[in-house]
Tab-separated table of C-alpha atoms in Angstrom:
chain	number	residue	atom	x	y	z
G	1	GLN	CA	10.687	6.049	5.658
G	2	ARG	CA	12.228	9.497	6.000
G	3	MET	CA	15.706	8.017	5.505
G	4	LEU	CA	14.554	6.285	2.326
G	5	MET	CA	13.403	9.551	0.787
G	6	SER	CA	16.888	10.749	-0.128
G	7	ARG	CA	17.845	7.360	-1.566
G	8	LEU	CA	14.742	7.134	-3.728
G	9	VAL	CA	14.630	10.614	-5.260
G	10	GLY	CA	13.090	10.344	-8.710
G	11	THR	CA	11.982	6.752	-8.169
G	12	GLU	CA	8.427	5.677	-8.910
G	13	VAL	CA	7.107	2.191	-8.246
G	14	ASP	CA	4.148	0.130	-9.372
G	15	VAL	CA	3.563	-1.660	-6.064
G	16	VAL	CA	4.420	-0.793	-2.479
G	17	LYS	CA	3.975	-2.804	0.703
G	18	VAL	CA	2.651	-0.306	3.252
G	19	SER	CA	4.657	-0.511	6.437
G	20	HIS	CA	3.348	-1.441	9.879
G	21	HIS	CA	-0.121	-2.492	8.734
G	22	GLY	CA	-1.005	1.029	7.625
G	23	SER	CA	-0.447	2.596	11.040
G	24	ALA	CA	-0.537	6.359	11.546
G	25	ASP	CA	3.278	6.284	11.657
G	26	GLN	CA	3.654	6.742	7.903
G	27	HIS	CA	5.597	9.418	6.040
G	28	PRO	CA	3.053	10.601	3.454
G	29	GLU	CA	5.691	12.330	1.345
G	30	LEU	CA	7.391	8.983	0.636
G	31	TYR	CA	4.178	7.614	-0.863
G	32	ARG	CA	3.621	10.832	-2.818
G	33	GLN	CA	7.153	10.527	-4.202
G	34	LEU	CA	6.858	6.840	-5.118
G	35	LYS	CA	3.351	7.153	-6.627
G	36	PRO	CA	2.510	3.451	-6.352
G	37	ALA	CA	-0.341	2.198	-8.529
G	38	VAL	CA	-1.052	-0.482	-5.928
G	39	ALA	CA	-0.544	-0.380	-2.159
G	40	LEU	CA	-0.575	-3.677	-0.267
G	41	ILE	CA	-1.544	-3.618	3.403
G	42	GLY	CA	-1.137	-6.757	5.485
G	43	VAL	CA	-3.584	-6.456	8.376
G	44	GLY	CA	-5.574	-8.918	10.455
G	45	ASP	CA	-9.363	-9.122	10.579
G	46	ASP	CA	-10.897	-7.221	13.483
G	47	ASN	CA	-7.564	-5.928	14.777
G	48	ASP	CA	-7.786	-3.801	17.913
G	49	TYR	CA	-5.238	-1.236	16.717
G	50	GLY	CA	-7.389	0.489	14.107
G	51	HIS	CA	-5.110	-0.482	11.255
G	52	PRO	CA	-5.024	0.630	8.592
G	53	THR	CA	-5.624	4.165	9.797
G	54	ASP	CA	-7.787	6.664	7.951
G	55	ARG	CA	-4.701	8.851	7.627
G	56	ALA	CA	-2.777	6.149	5.771
G	57	LEU	CA	-5.768	5.295	3.577
G	58	ASP	CA	-6.379	8.980	2.800
G	59	THR	CA	-2.737	9.458	1.803
G	60	LEU	CA	-2.873	6.497	-0.572
G	61	GLY	CA	-6.260	7.508	-1.960
G	62	ALA	CA	-5.079	11.045	-2.650
G	63	ILE	CA	-2.307	9.776	-4.919
G	64	GLY	CA	-4.614	7.322	-6.683
G	65	SER	CA	-3.206	4.070	-5.314
G	66	ALA	CA	-5.468	1.035	-5.423
G	67	VAL	CA	-5.367	-0.309	-1.872
G	68	VAL	CA	-5.379	-4.080	-1.338
G	69	ARG	CA	-5.969	-5.045	2.299
G	70	SER	CA	-5.547	-8.599	3.515
G	71	ASP	CA	-8.394	-8.173	6.020
G	72	GLN	CA	-10.759	-7.512	3.121
G	73	SER	CA	-9.188	-9.479	0.260
G	74	GLY	CA	-7.631	-12.415	2.090
G	75	THR	CA	-4.788	-13.866	0.076
G	76	ALA	CA	-4.095	-11.724	-2.965
G	77	THR	CA	-1.769	-12.054	-5.915
G	78	LEU	CA	-0.700	-9.529	-8.504
G	79	HIS	CA	0.539	-10.228	-11.991
G	80	ARG	CA	0.972	-8.412	-15.283
G	81	ASN	CA	-1.252	-9.322	-18.193
G	82	GLU	CA	-0.065	-9.420	-21.808
G	83	ALA	CA	-0.660	-5.675	-22.111
G	84	GLY	CA	1.618	-5.063	-19.117
G	85	GLU	CA	-1.214	-4.003	-16.818
G	86	ILE	CA	-1.289	-5.116	-13.202
G	87	GLU	CA	-4.111	-7.535	-12.438
G	88	LEU	CA	-5.278	-8.657	-9.024
G	89	TRP	CA	-6.659	-11.984	-7.890
G	90	SER	CA	-7.945	-12.364	-4.355
G	91	GLU	CA	-9.618	-15.167	-2.480
G	92	ARG	CA	-12.367	-12.770	-1.413
G	93	ALA	CA	-13.443	-11.121	-4.633
G	94	GLY	CA	-15.366	-7.962	-3.977
């Protein structure tokens, strides 16, 4: 993630896939730079590793990212509506 920083200067994204299931090994500055509207975290139900970590979730929350976790949402899809807004569908609506 640190190596990506220099390559992505000035880049903002709509959606980011959070690396390593939202482990503590994140580079918060990368997420602050990218400013994703949506952050996808693939993580298993009842994992023993504590993923995603509070640190990762706090980083994403502080920049206003909507977090979509597979352990809570199940399968999820994103699409843009006619107004260009990102909409989410998930098998576990909540």
